[in-house]
Coordinates of C-alpha atoms in Angstrom, one line a residue:
M102 CA 61.0 -63.3 66.2
P103 CA 63.2 -64.9 63.5
K104 CA 64.1 -68.5 64.3
F105 CA 67.9 -67.7 64.6
L106 CA 67.3 -65.0 67.2
F107 CA 64.9 -67.2 69.1
L108 CA 67.5 -70.0 69.3
L109 CA 70.2 -67.5 70.2
S110 CA 68.0 -66.2 73.0
L111 CA 67.5 -69.7 74.4
L112 CA 71.3 -70.3 74.3
V113 CA 71.9 -67.0 76.2
L114 CA 69.3 -67.9 78.8
S115 CA 70.7 -71.4 79.2
N116 CA 74.2 -70.0 79.7
V117 CA 73.0 -67.5 82.3
N118 CA 71.1 -70.2 84.2
A119 CA 74.1 -72.5 84.1
Q120 CA 76.3 -69.7 85.5
Q121 CA 73.9 -69.4 88.5
W122 CA 74.8 -72.9 89.6
L123 CA 78.6 -72.3 89.3
D124 CA 78.9 -69.1 91.3
Q125 CA 79.5 -69.6 95.0
K126 CA 77.5 -66.7 96.4
Y127 CA 75.4 -68.1 99.2
T128 CA 76.0 -68.8 102.9
Y129 CA 74.4 -72.0 104.2
D130 CA 72.9 -73.6 107.3
S131 CA 73.5 -77.2 108.3
L132 CA 71.3 -79.8 110.0
L133 CA 73.5 -82.5 111.3
N134 CA 72.8 -86.1 112.3
V135 CA 69.2 -86.2 111.0
S136 CA 67.7 -89.6 111.3
Y137 CA 66.1 -90.7 108.0
G138 CA 65.0 -94.2 108.9
S139 CA 66.2 -97.7 109.9
S140 CA 66.7 -101.1 108.4
I141 CA 68.0 -104.6 109.1
N142 CA 71.8 -105.2 108.7
F143 CA 73.6 -108.3 107.6
N144 CA 73.5 -109.8 111.1
G145 CA 69.7 -109.3 111.6
E146 CA 70.0 -106.2 113.8
T147 CA 68.1 -102.9 113.3
E148 CA 70.3 -99.9 112.4
T149 CA 69.2 -96.3 112.4
H150 CA 70.7 -94.2 109.6
L151 CA 71.7 -90.5 109.7
M152 CA 72.3 -87.8 107.2
D153 CA 73.7 -84.2 107.3
I154 CA 71.8 -81.6 105.3
Y155 CA 73.1 -78.2 104.1
L156 CA 70.7 -75.5 103.0
P157 CA 71.6 -72.3 101.1
N158 CA 70.6 -69.0 102.6
C159 CA 69.0 -66.3 100.6
D160 CA 66.3 -63.6 100.8
D161 CA 63.0 -64.9 99.8
A162 CA 60.2 -63.8 102.1
S163 CA 57.6 -65.8 100.1
H164 CA 59.5 -69.1 100.6
L165 CA 58.1 -70.2 97.2
S166 CA 61.5 -70.6 95.5
R167 CA 63.1 -74.0 95.2
R168 CA 66.6 -75.4 94.9
P169 CA 68.1 -78.4 93.2
L170 CA 69.1 -81.3 95.4
I171 CA 72.4 -83.3 95.5
V172 CA 72.9 -86.4 97.7
F173 CA 76.5 -87.4 98.2
I174 CA 77.4 -91.0 99.2
H175 CA 80.6 -92.1 100.8
G176 CA 82.8 -95.0 99.9
G177 CA 84.6 -97.7 102.0
A178 CA 84.1 -101.0 100.1
F179 CA 80.7 -101.5 101.8
V180 CA 82.5 -102.3 105.1
A181 CA 83.7 -98.9 106.3
G182 CA 83.3 -95.1 105.9
D183 CA 80.6 -92.6 107.0
K184 CA 78.9 -89.3 106.0
N185 CA 81.6 -87.3 107.8
E186 CA 84.3 -88.2 105.1
A187 CA 86.2 -84.9 104.5
N188 CA 85.8 -84.8 100.7
L189 CA 82.0 -85.3 101.0
Q190 CA 81.7 -82.6 103.6
T191 CA 83.6 -80.2 101.3
M192 CA 81.4 -81.2 98.4
C193 CA 78.2 -80.6 100.4
K194 CA 79.4 -77.1 101.5
E195 CA 80.7 -76.1 98.0
F196 CA 77.5 -77.0 96.3
A197 CA 75.4 -75.4 99.0
K198 CA 77.3 -72.2 98.3
R199 CA 76.2 -72.6 94.7
G200 CA 72.5 -72.8 95.8
Y201 CA 71.9 -76.5 96.0
V202 CA 70.3 -78.3 98.9
T203 CA 72.9 -81.0 99.7
A204 CA 73.1 -84.0 101.9
S205 CA 75.7 -86.6 102.9
I206 CA 74.3 -90.0 104.1
D207 CA 75.2 -93.1 106.1
Y208 CA 73.9 -96.5 105.1
R209 CA 74.2 -100.1 106.1
L210 CA 77.8 -101.5 106.1
G211 CA 79.2 -105.0 106.4
F212 CA 78.9 -108.5 105.1
I213 CA 79.4 -112.0 106.5
S214 CA 83.2 -112.6 106.6
D215 CA 84.8 -115.8 105.5
E216 CA 85.1 -118.8 107.9
A217 CA 88.8 -119.2 107.0
A218 CA 91.7 -117.2 108.5
H219 CA 93.3 -115.0 105.9
T220 CA 96.3 -113.8 107.9
C221 CA 98.9 -111.4 106.6
N222 CA 101.4 -108.9 108.1
F223 CA 98.7 -106.1 107.7
P224 CA 96.1 -105.4 110.4
N225 CA 92.6 -106.5 109.6
Y226 CA 93.6 -107.9 106.2
S227 CA 91.0 -110.6 106.7
C228 CA 88.2 -108.0 106.8
V229 CA 88.1 -107.7 103.0
F230 CA 87.3 -111.5 102.6
A231 CA 83.6 -112.2 102.4
T232 CA 82.4 -115.7 102.8
D233 CA 81.4 -115.8 99.1
S234 CA 80.9 -113.3 96.3
A235 CA 77.1 -113.2 97.0
E236 CA 77.9 -111.2 100.1
W237 CA 79.3 -108.3 98.0
Y238 CA 76.1 -108.2 96.0
R239 CA 74.0 -108.3 99.1
A240 CA 76.0 -105.5 100.8
C241 CA 75.7 -103.3 97.7
Y242 CA 71.9 -104.1 97.4
R243 CA 71.3 -103.1 101.1
S244 CA 73.2 -99.9 100.5
I245 CA 71.1 -99.0 97.4
Q246 CA 67.9 -99.6 99.4
D247 CA 69.1 -97.2 102.0
G248 CA 70.2 -94.7 99.4
K249 CA 66.7 -94.8 97.9
G250 CA 65.2 -94.4 101.3
A251 CA 67.4 -91.4 102.1
L252 CA 66.4 -89.7 98.8
R253 CA 62.7 -90.3 99.5
Y254 CA 63.1 -88.8 103.0
L255 CA 64.3 -85.6 101.4
I256 CA 61.7 -85.7 98.6
N257 CA 58.9 -86.2 101.2
R258 CA 60.1 -83.0 102.9
H259 CA 60.6 -81.0 99.7
Q260 CA 58.4 -78.2 101.0
Q261 CA 60.3 -78.1 104.3
Y262 CA 63.7 -78.0 102.7
R263 CA 62.5 -76.1 99.6
I264 CA 63.7 -78.7 97.1
D265 CA 62.9 -78.7 93.4
T266 CA 61.9 -82.4 93.0
S267 CA 62.4 -82.1 89.2
N268 CA 66.1 -81.4 89.7
V269 CA 67.7 -84.2 91.7
F270 CA 71.4 -85.2 91.5
L271 CA 73.4 -88.1 93.0
T272 CA 77.1 -88.4 93.5
G273 CA 79.3 -91.1 95.1
E274 CA 82.9 -92.1 95.7
S275 CA 84.1 -95.7 95.2
A276 CA 81.4 -97.9 96.9
G277 CA 79.3 -94.8 97.2
S278 CA 79.3 -94.5 93.4
F279 CA 78.0 -98.1 93.1
V280 CA 75.2 -96.9 95.5
S281 CA 74.4 -93.6 93.7
L282 CA 74.3 -95.3 90.3
G283 CA 72.1 -98.1 91.8
V284 CA 69.7 -95.6 93.4
A285 CA 69.2 -93.9 90.0
L286 CA 69.4 -96.8 87.6
M287 CA 68.0 -99.8 89.5
D288 CA 64.4 -98.7 88.8
L289 CA 62.8 -101.9 87.6
P290 CA 62.0 -105.0 89.8
S291 CA 63.7 -107.2 87.2
E292 CA 67.0 -105.5 88.0
K293 CA 67.2 -107.0 91.5
F294 CA 70.4 -108.9 92.0
P295 CA 69.8 -112.7 92.0
Q296 CA 72.0 -112.8 95.1
A297 CA 69.6 -110.5 96.9
F298 CA 67.0 -113.3 97.0
A299 CA 67.2 -115.8 99.8
S300 CA 70.5 -117.6 99.8
S301 CA 71.9 -120.7 101.5
S302 CA 73.1 -120.4 105.1
V303 CA 76.8 -120.0 105.8
G304 CA 79.1 -120.6 108.8
A305 CA 80.1 -118.0 111.3
P306 CA 83.0 -115.7 110.5
N307 CA 86.5 -116.6 111.6
A308 CA 87.4 -115.3 115.0
N309 CA 90.1 -113.1 113.7
T310 CA 87.5 -110.8 112.1
S311 CA 86.1 -109.7 115.4
T312 CA 88.1 -106.5 115.2
C313 CA 86.7 -105.6 111.8
V314 CA 84.8 -102.3 112.1
Y315 CA 81.6 -103.9 110.9
N316 CA 81.9 -106.9 113.3
V317 CA 82.8 -105.0 116.5
G318 CA 80.4 -105.9 119.3
K319 CA 78.5 -108.5 117.2
T320 CA 78.0 -112.2 118.0
F321 CA 77.2 -114.8 115.4
P322 CA 75.5 -118.2 115.5
S323 CA 77.3 -121.1 114.1
S324 CA 75.0 -121.0 111.0
I325 CA 73.9 -117.7 109.6
T326 CA 70.7 -117.5 107.5
R327 CA 70.5 -115.2 104.5
P328 CA 66.9 -114.1 103.9
D329 CA 65.4 -112.4 100.9
L330 CA 66.4 -108.7 101.0
G331 CA 63.1 -107.5 99.7
D332 CA 62.0 -105.0 97.1
I333 CA 64.6 -102.9 95.2
N334 CA 63.2 -99.8 96.9
G335 CA 63.5 -101.0 100.5
T336 CA 61.1 -99.9 103.2
I337 CA 62.3 -96.5 104.3
E338 CA 60.1 -93.5 103.6
P339 CA 57.7 -94.6 100.9
T340 CA 56.5 -91.8 98.7
T341 CA 53.9 -90.9 96.1
I342 CA 55.8 -87.8 95.1
D343 CA 57.3 -87.8 91.6
Y344 CA 60.9 -86.7 91.2
T345 CA 63.4 -86.6 88.4
I346 CA 67.1 -87.5 88.7
K347 CA 68.8 -85.1 86.3
G348 CA 72.5 -86.2 86.6
L349 CA 74.9 -88.5 88.3
G350 CA 78.5 -88.1 89.5
N351 CA 80.7 -91.2 89.6
F352 CA 84.2 -91.0 91.3
Y353 CA 86.2 -94.2 90.8
G354 CA 83.1 -96.4 91.2
G355 CA 81.1 -98.7 89.0
M356 CA 78.2 -101.2 88.7
M357 CA 77.8 -104.8 90.0
T358 CA 75.6 -105.6 86.9
D359 CA 74.7 -103.8 83.7
L360 CA 72.2 -101.3 85.0
L361 CA 72.2 -99.3 81.8
Q362 CA 70.5 -102.1 79.8
N363 CA 67.0 -101.7 81.2
H364 CA 65.6 -98.4 82.3
N365 CA 62.1 -97.2 83.3
P366 CA 60.8 -95.6 80.0
A367 CA 58.8 -93.1 82.1
K368 CA 62.1 -91.6 83.4
P369 CA 64.8 -89.8 81.5
K370 CA 68.2 -91.3 81.3
P371 CA 70.4 -89.2 83.6
P372 CA 73.8 -88.0 82.2
I373 CA 76.8 -89.3 84.0
Y374 CA 80.1 -87.6 85.0
S375 CA 82.9 -90.2 85.6
F376 CA 86.4 -89.8 87.0
H377 CA 88.6 -92.8 87.3
Q378 CA 92.3 -93.7 87.1
P379 CA 93.3 -96.8 85.1
C380 CA 95.9 -97.8 87.7
D381 CA 93.2 -98.1 90.3
M382 CA 93.9 -101.2 92.4
V383 CA 90.6 -101.3 94.3
V384 CA 87.8 -100.7 91.7
P385 CA 89.1 -101.7 88.2
I386 CA 88.4 -99.1 85.5
D387 CA 87.4 -101.9 83.1
S388 CA 85.5 -105.1 83.8
M389 CA 87.4 -107.1 86.3
K390 CA 87.1 -108.3 89.9
I391 CA 87.1 -105.9 92.8
Y392 CA 90.6 -105.6 94.4
A393 CA 92.2 -107.2 91.3
G394 CA 95.3 -104.9 91.4
L395 CA 95.6 -105.0 95.2
S396 CA 95.4 -108.8 95.2
W397 CA 98.2 -108.9 92.7
C398 CA 100.4 -106.7 94.9
M399 CA 99.6 -108.7 98.0
T400 CA 100.6 -112.0 96.4
N401 CA 103.6 -110.8 94.4
G402 CA 105.2 -108.5 96.9
Y403 CA 104.0 -109.3 100.4
G404 CA 103.5 -113.1 100.3
C405 CA 99.9 -112.8 101.4
F406 CA 96.8 -114.7 100.3
G407 CA 95.2 -113.2 97.2
I408 CA 91.9 -111.5 98.0
S409 CA 89.2 -114.1 97.1
N410 CA 85.4 -114.2 96.7
T411 CA 85.2 -110.8 95.1
P412 CA 82.7 -110.1 92.3
K413 CA 83.5 -109.1 88.7
V414 CA 82.2 -105.5 88.2
Y415 CA 81.9 -102.9 85.5
G416 CA 84.2 -100.0 86.4
S417 CA 83.8 -96.6 84.9
R418 CA 85.3 -97.4 81.5
G419 CA 83.6 -100.8 81.6
F420 CA 80.1 -99.4 81.8
S421 CA 80.9 -96.6 79.4
N422 CA 81.9 -99.2 76.9
L423 CA 78.6 -101.0 77.5
N424 CA 76.8 -97.8 76.7
T425 CA 78.7 -97.2 73.5
N426 CA 78.8 -100.8 72.2
N427 CA 75.1 -101.4 72.9
S428 CA 73.8 -97.9 71.9
Y429 CA 72.0 -97.5 75.3
G430 CA 71.8 -93.7 74.7
Y431 CA 73.3 -92.3 78.0
T432 CA 75.4 -89.2 77.9
I433 CA 78.6 -90.0 79.8
Q434 CA 81.5 -87.6 80.2
N435 CA 84.6 -89.6 81.0
N436 CA 87.5 -88.0 82.7
F437 CA 90.2 -90.7 82.9
T438 CA 93.9 -90.3 83.6
A439 CA 96.6 -92.0 81.5
T440 CA 98.6 -94.3 83.9
N441 CA 97.7 -98.0 83.7
F442 CA 98.4 -100.5 86.4
P443 CA 101.8 -101.8 85.3
Y444 CA 101.7 -105.1 87.2
S445 CA 105.0 -104.2 88.7
F446 CA 105.7 -104.2 92.4
L447 CA 108.5 -101.7 92.5
I448 CA 109.0 -100.0 89.2
G449 CA 107.1 -97.2 87.5
P450 CA 104.1 -94.9 88.1
G451 CA 101.1 -96.9 89.4
S452 CA 103.2 -99.8 90.7
C453 CA 102.4 -101.3 94.1
A454 CA 105.2 -99.4 95.8
D455 CA 104.3 -96.1 94.0
Q456 CA 100.7 -96.3 95.2
V457 CA 101.7 -96.4 98.9
N458 CA 102.1 -92.6 98.8
S459 CA 100.2 -91.9 95.5
P460 CA 97.2 -94.2 95.5
C461 CA 95.2 -94.4 92.2
H462 CA 92.0 -95.2 94.0
A463 CA 91.7 -91.5 94.8
Y464 CA 91.6 -88.0 93.2
D465 CA 94.5 -86.7 91.2
N466 CA 93.3 -83.2 91.8
F467 CA 90.2 -82.9 94.1
G468 CA 89.5 -79.2 93.4
M469 CA 89.7 -79.6 89.7
R470 CA 87.4 -82.7 89.6
L471 CA 84.9 -80.9 91.9
N472 CA 84.8 -78.0 89.6
Q473 CA 84.3 -80.3 86.6
L474 CA 81.4 -81.9 88.3
A475 CA 79.8 -78.5 89.0
A476 CA 80.3 -77.5 85.4
F477 CA 78.7 -80.8 84.2
F478 CA 75.7 -80.4 86.5
A479 CA 75.1 -76.7 86.0
P480 CA 73.5 -76.8 82.5
L481 CA 71.3 -79.7 83.5
V482 CA 69.6 -77.6 86.2
S483 CA 66.2 -76.2 85.1
T484 CA 65.5 -74.5 88.4
S485 CA 65.3 -70.7 88.1
P486 CA 67.8 -68.7 90.2
I487 CA 66.7 -69.1 93.8
C488 CA 67.2 -65.4 94.8
D489 CA 69.3 -62.3 94.3
T490 CA 71.8 -61.7 97.1
A491 CA 73.3 -58.5 95.6
Q492 CA 70.6 -56.0 96.3
V493 CA 71.9 -52.7 97.8
T494 CA 69.9 -50.6 100.2
N495 CA 71.1 -47.4 102.0
G496 CA 74.7 -48.2 101.1
L497 CA 74.6 -51.6 102.8
S498 CA 74.4 -54.7 100.6
Q499 CA 72.6 -58.0 101.1
L500 CA 76.0 -59.6 101.4
D501 CA 76.8 -57.4 104.4
L502 CA 73.8 -58.7 106.2
E503 CA 74.5 -62.3 105.1
K504 CA 78.0 -62.0 106.5
D505 CA 77.1 -60.4 109.8
L506 CA 73.9 -62.2 110.7
K507 CA 74.0 -65.1 113.2
I508 CA 71.3 -66.9 115.2
F509 CA 72.1 -69.2 118.2
P510 CA 71.7 -71.6 119.8
N511 CA 70.4 -73.7 117.0
P512 CA 68.4 -76.0 117.7
A513 CA 66.7 -73.8 120.3
A514 CA 64.2 -74.6 123.0
E515 CA 62.5 -71.6 124.6
S516 CA 64.5 -68.7 123.2
F517 CA 67.3 -67.8 120.8
T518 CA 69.6 -64.9 120.0
I519 CA 69.7 -62.9 116.8
R520 CA 73.0 -61.1 116.2
Q521 CA 72.9 -58.6 113.4
L522 CA 75.8 -56.1 112.9
T523 CA 74.5 -54.3 109.8
F524 CA 71.7 -51.9 110.9
E525 CA 71.1 -49.7 113.9
K526 CA 67.5 -50.9 113.8
A527 CA 66.0 -53.8 111.9
H528 CA 63.1 -56.2 112.0
Y529 CA 62.6 -60.0 112.1
S530 CA 59.9 -62.4 111.1
I531 CA 59.6 -66.1 111.8
F532 CA 57.9 -68.3 109.2
D533 CA 56.8 -71.9 109.3
V534 CA 57.6 -74.3 106.5
Q535 CA 54.3 -73.4 104.8
G536 CA 55.4 -69.7 104.6
R537 CA 53.0 -68.5 107.3
E538 CA 54.4 -65.7 109.6
V539 CA 54.1 -67.0 113.2
Q540 CA 56.1 -64.3 115.1
K541 CA 57.7 -60.9 114.4
G542 CA 59.4 -58.0 116.1
D543 CA 62.1 -55.3 116.1
L544 CA 65.8 -55.6 116.4
K545 CA 68.6 -53.4 117.6
F546 CA 72.3 -53.5 116.5
G547 CA 74.1 -56.4 118.2
D548 CA 72.6 -59.3 120.2
N549 CA 68.8 -59.6 120.5
L550 CA 67.3 -62.3 122.8
I551 CA 64.0 -63.6 121.2
S552 CA 61.6 -65.6 123.3
F553 CA 59.2 -67.9 121.6
Q554 CA 55.5 -67.2 121.8
S555 CA 53.6 -69.9 123.7
N556 CA 51.8 -71.2 120.6
L557 CA 54.9 -71.9 118.6
N558 CA 55.2 -75.7 117.9
K559 CA 58.4 -77.7 117.6
G560 CA 59.8 -78.1 114.1
L561 CA 61.7 -76.1 111.4
F562 CA 61.2 -72.4 110.9
F563 CA 62.7 -69.7 108.7
V564 CA 63.9 -66.5 110.5
K565 CA 64.1 -63.5 108.3
V566 CA 66.0 -60.4 109.3
F567 CA 65.4 -57.3 107.2
K568 CA 65.3 -53.5 106.7
D569 CA 63.6 -52.0 103.7
D570 CA 64.6 -54.1 100.7
A571 CA 67.6 -55.8 102.3
G572 CA 67.1 -59.1 104.1
A573 CA 68.6 -62.4 105.0
V574 CA 67.1 -65.7 106.1
R575 CA 68.3 -68.4 108.5
L576 CA 66.9 -71.8 109.2
L577 CA 66.0 -72.5 112.9
R578 CA 65.1 -75.8 114.5
V579 CA 62.8 -75.5 117.6
E580 CA 62.9 -78.5 120.0

């Protein structure tokens, strides 16, 4: 084949494969509140961490196909937020419809609050004051350890969830972006934050922080020790399975330190999609202290204490400039808006008063930015299409069966119901995660009560409903 035609064919195949990961053509199943491990929080207590997993459905009786994985990580300044944040749930579902395995995770929150009382006319204003800047680094570091553990949990179950371990993506909002960037880029022991080693003890938080979400129900000694936080990888779900992070999504986040400078040479440098507004008052787009804009507003308009003990960070434009100025070699797609923080309390776009109803630490257009992220990730995916949902058999399409098929309850104990409203007669097979058929039978139109055979163990199974060449698969958990 002439060289030109060969290159053209590669380009066509690349575009076809990229389109596969843009089209939303799959239904999905969800596994909610899955425990992925536990770790010690800032007050020395053990916390159990949860994730929600979304798995695309398609017809693949062999169960050999694999899907790319995206882990989404919530924001909340390391002191608040959870995996149920509405934007992240939407992201998980939208990407599952595109064929990705997706997950939204919780992680350790909180830091040791300041001993002083930082009162203001706003509830819980004192909750953003750490006892010193080291607490911000330690909170971020614990979160990164948990994020790495959550990712390894999924990698260790790549066969069960049918994950392509060579196509892993991470995305976060705000503090979640700090975490996702840290999970991917903090890959050398030398990158451990100095503040994550043992630090000097500090006094107990001021009593007025007892209502802070991360302090509720906790008691503190008069002197709180700060031990070494351990290895950058944490202790959750060790793995020997190799995986490759193919891309990162950063929504109005940043880095505590320059994580681009040093990178494991055995791993590729993942491309980064970034969205950020220059008027952001919480995470500065450049290199400034956390809450720089908000602190200005609170002191110049509300007569409050300026927010102290915050670290200087690299926002989205800040770390992009590091990459450019130092020729680090990362591919970064910056999507920045135009409005700068005007350092005005009342006048102009992005002013303190304007951001009461139009905050800049947010999306300008969530749907547009979500589609940009999908378009950025799509050509990076090297996984082959996971299945074809458009087969037509006897005038009824695969999509008819996908739409009309339901199984419940899920999880199930001794039996479950298959509801199929596509065929007068059909069949079902139950496969374990190794692809072995463990039970089968016939189905009628409507509801079919299926009792488990006595030798069926607890765990995850795939239920395939089919007739001739048309079929659909659902995930079932047996408890």
